[in-house]
Amino acid sequence: MNEKLPVFIHVLTATLLFGAVLTALILSRAGTGGRHPELFARATFRSLLLVALPSWLLLIIFGIWAQHKEDVPDNERWLKIGASIGTGTVLVLLAAVGAAYAWTKAPRGPWQSRAVMFLTLAYIVALAAALWVMSAKPGAPS
């Protein structure tokens, strides 16, 4: 087995997670006050439930595997920050899934699509911060 496989899958699932959440953000914006909001609501919910959540889980699993395979110490600052963002923001992702589900039940509801927009935007900002920390590795020895 390739020794870089865990890192590759970790990065791949991070990309899938970012894409699924960005898709949900775009769909929730497009479905706000437009025609056929029920289609946008279902697509948003499915994007988050079927792509984002499994991607998040695989991201964490393969991140831990890569850390142990590469013998990266637990006290690396960049790793602590990235891992904290990855695991700490799961509640935001779950809240976005919940808001998207509520939107499927009330497609013309006044708050659901806006809640999905806000939560997915916040999650994308957190993912961008994690991406920067994990790639720039501030505080790591050169």
Backbone as JSON, one array per atom type, in Angstrom:
{
  "sequence": "MNEKLPVFIHVLTATLLFGAVLTALILSRAGTGGRHPELFARATFRSLLLVALPSWLLLIIFGIWAQHKEDVPDNERWLKIGASIGTGTVLVLLAAVGAAYAWTKAPRGPWQSRAVMFLTLAYIVALAAALWVMSAKPGAPS",
  "N": [[0.85, -1.18, 0.0], [0.49, 2.24, -0.74], [2.43, 4.63, 0.93], [1.6, 7.24, 1.23], [-1.12, 7.25, 0.96], [-3.1, 7.64, 3.1], [-2.82, 10.43, 3.55], [-3.43, 11.43, 1.03], [-6.15, 10.62, 0.74], [-7.2, 11.99, 2.9], [-6.86, 14.68, 2.08], [-8.37, 14.58, -0.27], [-10.97, 14.04, 0.75], [-11.3, 16.34, 2.24], [-11.47, 18.18, 0.19], [-13.81, 17.27, -1.07], [-15.63, 17.71, 1.02], [-15.49, 20.53, 1.28], [-16.46, 21.22, -1.28], [-19.07, 20.12, -1.21], [-20.28, 21.59, 0.84], [-20.01, 24.18, -0.16], [-21.6, 23.88, -2.43], [-24.09, 23.48, -1.17], [-24.36, 26.01, -0.01], [-24.57, 27.66, -2.3], [-26.87, 26.56, -3.5], [-28.75, 27.05, -1.49], [-28.82, 29.8, -1.51], [-29.71, 30.27, -4.12], [-32.22, 29.12, -3.98], [-33.68, 30.74, -2.33], [-36.53, 32.47, -2.02], [-37.1, 32.08, -4.67], [-38.36, 30.42, -7.64], [-39.73, 27.16, -7.31], [-38.68, 26.3, -4.67], [-38.68, 23.96, -3.25], [-37.24, 22.05, -4.71], [-34.63, 23.06, -4.59], [-34.29, 22.95, -1.85], [-34.37, 20.18, -1.3], [-32.12, 19.32, -2.8], [-30.09, 20.71, -1.52], [-30.23, 19.63, 1.08], [-29.6, 16.93, 0.51], [-27.02, 17.21, -0.52], [-25.62, 18.0, 1.74], [-26.2, 15.92, 3.58], [-25.57, 13.47, 2.23], [-23.08, 13.83, 1.06], [-21.42, 15.81, 2.38], [-21.44, 15.12, 5.21], [-20.51, 12.32, 5.27], [-18.02, 12.82, 4.06], [-16.83, 14.49, 5.96], [-16.55, 12.68, 8.1], [-14.79, 10.74, 6.99], [-12.65, 12.45, 6.5], [-11.75, 13.04, 9.1], [-11.1, 10.44, 10.05], [-9.09, 9.57, 8.19], [-7.31, 11.64, 8.54], [-6.39, 11.25, 11.17], [-5.25, 8.72, 10.82], [-3.23, 9.37, 8.95], [-1.69, 11.11, 10.5], [-0.64, 9.35, 12.44], [0.69, 7.52, 10.82], [2.61, 9.09, 9.6], [4.06, 9.81, 11.76], [3.61, 12.24, 13.19], [3.93, 14.42, 15.83], [1.62, 14.85, 18.58], [1.66, 17.36, 19.72], [2.11, 19.35, 17.87], [1.55, 22.59, 16.8], [0.1, 23.48, 14.49], [-1.25, 21.18, 13.84], [-2.89, 20.77, 16.06], [-4.55, 23.06, 15.88], [-5.77, 22.71, 13.33], [-7.04, 20.22, 13.72], [-8.74, 20.9, 15.83], [-10.43, 22.74, 14.59], [-11.54, 21.06, 12.64], [-12.89, 19.06, 14.15], [-14.3, 20.55, 16.02], [-16.11, 22.16, 14.65], [-18.07, 20.54, 13.75], [-20.57, 20.64, 14.85], [-21.67, 22.91, 13.72], [-21.89, 22.04, 11.1], [-23.74, 19.93, 11.45], [-25.9, 21.43, 12.37], [-26.44, 22.85, 10.05], [-27.26, 20.76, 8.39], [-29.58, 20.05, 9.79], [-31.08, 22.44, 9.52], [-31.36, 22.43, 6.76], [-32.89, 20.14, 6.46], [-35.21, 20.98, 7.8], [-35.93, 22.93, 6.0], [-36.66, 21.37, 3.8], [-39.06, 20.42, 4.72], [-40.6, 22.67, 5.0], [-40.63, 24.38, 2.47], [-41.15, 27.02, 1.7], [-40.71, 28.41, 3.93], [-39.87, 31.06, 6.28], [-37.29, 31.26, 7.42], [-35.59, 29.06, 7.02], [-33.96, 28.6, 4.62], [-32.26, 30.78, 4.79], [-30.98, 30.28, 7.19], [-29.56, 27.98, 6.5], [-27.86, 29.14, 4.59], [-26.35, 30.95, 6.2], [-25.14, 29.18, 8.07], [-23.7, 27.41, 6.4], [-21.97, 29.21, 5.16], [-20.49, 30.11, 7.37], [-19.28, 27.68, 8.01], [-17.71, 27.23, 5.74], [-15.86, 29.32, 5.96], [-14.54, 28.48, 8.28], [-13.46, 26.06, 7.3], [-11.74, 27.1, 5.34], [-9.92, 28.44, 6.98], [-8.84, 26.24, 8.34], [-7.69, 24.91, 6.17], [-5.67, 26.73, 5.46], [-4.1, 26.7, 7.82], [-3.35, 23.98, 7.94], [-1.87, 23.7, 5.61], [0.05, 25.81, 5.54], [1.29, 25.49, 7.97], [1.93, 27.05, 10.44], [4.36, 27.91, 12.85], [5.62, 25.49, 12.77], [8.7, 23.66, 12.6], [11.1, 24.54, 10.14]],
  "CA": [[0.0, 0.0, 0.0], [1.24, 3.48, -0.83], [2.56, 5.25, 2.25], [0.94, 8.55, 1.23], [-2.54, 7.06, 0.74], [-3.94, 8.33, 4.08], [-2.77, 11.89, 3.33], [-4.18, 11.68, -0.21], [-7.59, 10.5, 1.0], [-7.54, 13.1, 3.8], [-6.98, 15.89, 1.25], [-9.51, 14.35, -1.17], [-12.23, 14.21, 1.48], [-11.41, 17.77, 2.58], [-11.95, 18.83, -1.03], [-15.22, 16.9, -1.22], [-16.38, 18.41, 2.06], [-15.58, 21.93, 0.88], [-17.35, 21.3, -2.44], [-20.46, 19.84, -0.82], [-20.79, 22.72, 1.64], [-20.15, 25.29, -1.09], [-22.8, 23.57, -3.23], [-25.25, 23.77, -0.33], [-24.45, 27.46, 0.11], [-25.07, 28.19, -3.57], [-28.25, 26.11, -3.67], [-29.63, 27.73, -0.53], [-28.99, 31.18, -2.0], [-30.53, 30.23, -5.33], [-33.58, 28.72, -3.65], [-34.33, 31.71, -1.45], [-37.51, 33.34, -2.65], [-37.24, 31.82, -6.1], [-39.34, 29.41, -8.05], [-39.45, 25.77, -6.95], [-37.73, 26.19, -3.57], [-38.62, 22.57, -2.75], [-36.14, 21.37, -5.42], [-33.38, 23.54, -4.01], [-34.22, 22.46, -0.47], [-33.98, 18.75, -1.34], [-30.75, 19.2, -3.3], [-29.22, 21.2, -0.45], [-30.22, 18.61, 2.14], [-28.87, 15.75, 0.03], [-25.6, 17.57, -0.62], [-25.05, 17.99, 3.08], [-26.35, 14.62, 4.23], [-24.97, 12.35, 1.5], [-21.7, 14.1, 0.65], [-20.65, 16.54, 3.39], [-21.25, 14.36, 6.46], [-19.55, 11.22, 5.09], [-16.7, 13.39, 3.79], [-16.28, 14.93, 7.24], [-16.15, 11.5, 8.86], [-13.58, 10.2, 6.36], [-11.59, 13.43, 6.72], [-11.23, 12.84, 10.45], [-10.48, 9.12, 10.13], [-7.84, 9.52, 7.44], [-6.39, 12.6, 9.16], [-5.77, 10.56, 12.31], [-4.38, 7.67, 10.27], [-2.06, 10.03, 8.36], [-0.87, 11.62, 11.59], [0.09, 8.25, 13.05], [1.56, 6.91, 9.81], [3.72, 10.03, 9.35], [4.68, 10.06, 13.07], [3.51, 13.66, 13.54], [3.6, 14.49, 17.27], [0.34, 15.47, 18.94], [1.81, 18.73, 20.22], [2.33, 20.3, 16.78], [0.53, 23.64, 16.88], [-0.73, 23.49, 13.29], [-2.12, 20.0, 13.9], [-3.91, 21.04, 17.08], [-5.51, 24.04, 15.36], [-6.53, 22.07, 12.26], [-7.91, 19.19, 14.3], [-9.78, 21.58, 16.6], [-11.4, 23.28, 13.63], [-12.22, 19.93, 12.01], [-13.82, 18.38, 15.05], [-15.11, 21.52, 16.75], [-17.16, 22.77, 13.83], [-19.06, 19.55, 13.3], [-21.9, 21.08, 15.31], [-22.16, 23.84, 12.7], [-22.3, 21.2, 9.96], [-24.98, 19.24, 11.84], [-26.97, 22.44, 12.4], [-26.77, 23.13, 8.65], [-28.07, 19.62, 7.93], [-30.89, 20.2, 10.43], [-31.79, 23.55, 8.88], [-31.71, 21.98, 5.41], [-34.02, 19.22, 6.63], [-36.39, 21.82, 8.1], [-36.28, 23.6, 4.75], [-37.39, 20.42, 2.95], [-40.4, 20.26, 5.28], [-41.32, 23.94, 4.79], [-39.8, 25.03, 1.45], [-41.39, 28.46, 1.61], [-40.57, 28.97, 5.28], [-39.16, 32.34, 6.27], [-35.95, 31.28, 7.99], [-34.81, 27.86, 6.78], [-32.9, 28.74, 3.62], [-31.3, 31.76, 5.3], [-30.19, 29.59, 8.21], [-28.6, 27.14, 5.77], [-26.85, 30.05, 4.01], [-25.47, 31.45, 7.26], [-24.35, 28.09, 8.65], [-22.73, 26.9, 5.43], [-20.95, 30.23, 4.98], [-19.62, 30.03, 8.55], [-18.5, 26.45, 7.91], [-16.7, 27.43, 4.69], [-14.82, 30.17, 6.55], [-13.76, 27.61, 9.16], [-12.68, 25.15, 6.46], [-10.66, 27.87, 4.73], [-8.91, 28.64, 8.02], [-8.17, 24.95, 8.55], [-6.86, 24.67, 4.99], [-4.48, 27.55, 5.57], [-3.27, 26.21, 8.93], [-2.79, 22.67, 7.63], [-0.9, 23.79, 4.51], [1.14, 26.74, 5.89], [1.9, 24.94, 9.18], [2.6, 28.08, 11.23], [4.99, 27.44, 14.09], [6.34, 24.23, 12.55], [10.1, 23.87, 12.21], [11.27, 24.54, 8.67]],
  "C": [[0.9, 1.24, 0.0], [1.26, 4.17, 0.53], [1.87, 6.62, 2.36], [-0.58, 8.44, 1.04], [-3.41, 7.76, 1.8], [-3.96, 9.85, 3.89], [-3.58, 12.24, 2.08], [-5.68, 11.64, 0.04], [-8.05, 11.61, 1.95], [-7.76, 14.38, 3.0], [-8.18, 15.76, 0.3], [-10.84, 14.57, -0.45], [-12.41, 15.65, 1.96], [-11.94, 18.54, 1.38], [-13.42, 18.52, -1.27], [-16.1, 17.62, -0.21], [-16.57, 19.87, 1.69], [-16.56, 22.1, -0.28], [-18.81, 21.07, -2.09], [-21.06, 21.0, -0.04], [-20.95, 23.96, 0.75], [-21.38, 25.1, -1.99], [-24.06, 23.88, -2.44], [-25.45, 25.28, -0.15], [-25.06, 28.07, -1.15], [-26.53, 27.8, -3.79], [-29.2, 26.84, -2.72], [-29.84, 29.19, -0.94], [-29.91, 31.21, -3.21], [-31.99, 29.9, -5.02], [-34.33, 29.68, -2.77], [-35.26, 32.61, -2.26], [-37.71, 33.1, -4.14], [-38.35, 30.84, -6.4], [-38.84, 28.04, -7.65], [-38.44, 25.65, -5.8], [-37.63, 24.77, -3.03], [-37.51, 21.77, -3.44], [-34.79, 21.78, -4.85], [-33.19, 23.02, -2.59], [-33.77, 21.0, -0.44], [-32.54, 18.59, -1.79], [-29.75, 19.66, -2.23], [-29.1, 20.16, 0.66], [-29.41, 17.39, 1.73], [-27.38, 16.03, -0.08], [-24.92, 17.49, 0.74], [-25.07, 16.61, 3.72], [-25.54, 13.52, 3.55], [-23.52, 12.59, 1.08], [-20.9, 14.74, 1.8], [-20.4, 15.71, 4.65], [-20.32, 13.16, 6.29], [-18.13, 11.72, 4.81], [-16.04, 13.86, 5.09], [-15.76, 13.74, 8.04], [-14.86, 10.9, 8.3], [-12.4, 11.15, 6.53], [-10.95, 13.22, 8.09], [-10.5, 11.5, 10.56], [-9.14, 9.09, 9.43], [-6.84, 10.56, 7.94], [-5.66, 11.97, 10.34], [-4.82, 9.48, 11.83], [-3.11, 8.29, 9.69], [-1.13, 10.55, 9.45], [-0.02, 10.5, 12.2], [1.07, 7.61, 12.07], [2.79, 7.78, 9.55], [4.49, 10.36, 10.64], [4.73, 11.56, 13.41], [3.12, 13.73, 15.02], [2.29, 15.24, 17.52], [0.47, 16.94, 19.33], [2.16, 19.74, 19.13], [1.18, 21.31, 16.77], [-0.42, 23.62, 15.7], [-1.7, 22.32, 13.29], [-3.24, 20.21, 14.92], [-4.98, 21.99, 16.55], [-6.39, 23.41, 14.28], [-7.5, 21.03, 12.79], [-9.04, 19.82, 15.11], [-10.86, 22.16, 15.7], [-12.22, 22.13, 13.03], [-13.25, 19.27, 12.9], [-14.77, 19.36, 15.74], [-16.25, 22.11, 15.96], [-18.19, 21.77, 13.33], [-20.47, 19.94, 13.75], [-22.5, 22.08, 14.32], [-22.66, 23.06, 11.49], [-23.61, 20.48, 10.27], [-26.16, 20.21, 11.9], [-27.4, 22.8, 10.98], [-27.61, 22.0, 8.06], [-29.48, 19.71, 8.51], [-31.71, 21.31, 9.81], [-32.22, 23.17, 7.47], [-32.88, 21.0, 5.45], [-35.3, 20.0, 6.91], [-36.86, 22.54, 6.84], [-37.02, 22.66, 3.81], [-38.82, 20.24, 3.43], [-41.26, 21.51, 5.09], [-40.54, 24.76, 3.76], [-40.0, 26.53, 1.32], [-41.32, 29.13, 2.98], [-39.67, 30.19, 5.29], [-37.7, 32.28, 6.69], [-35.04, 30.15, 7.52], [-33.66, 28.06, 5.79], [-31.84, 29.75, 4.08], [-30.41, 31.14, 6.38], [-29.14, 28.69, 7.54], [-27.49, 28.0, 5.18], [-25.85, 30.5, 5.07], [-24.56, 30.34, 7.78], [-23.31, 27.55, 7.67], [-21.63, 27.92, 5.16], [-19.97, 30.21, 6.15], [-18.73, 28.79, 8.47], [-17.41, 26.58, 6.85], [-15.55, 28.3, 5.2], [-13.93, 29.33, 7.47], [-12.91, 26.63, 8.36], [-11.52, 25.86, 5.79], [-9.55, 28.14, 5.75], [-8.14, 27.36, 8.28], [-7.25, 24.62, 7.37], [-5.56, 25.47, 5.08], [-3.54, 27.01, 6.66], [-2.6, 24.88, 8.57], [-1.76, 22.72, 6.5], [0.28, 24.7, 4.84], [1.94, 26.25, 7.11], [2.65, 26.01, 9.99], [3.16, 27.5, 12.53], [5.73, 26.12, 13.94], [7.77, 24.52, 12.18], [10.24, 23.73, 10.7], [11.91, 23.3, 8.16]]
}
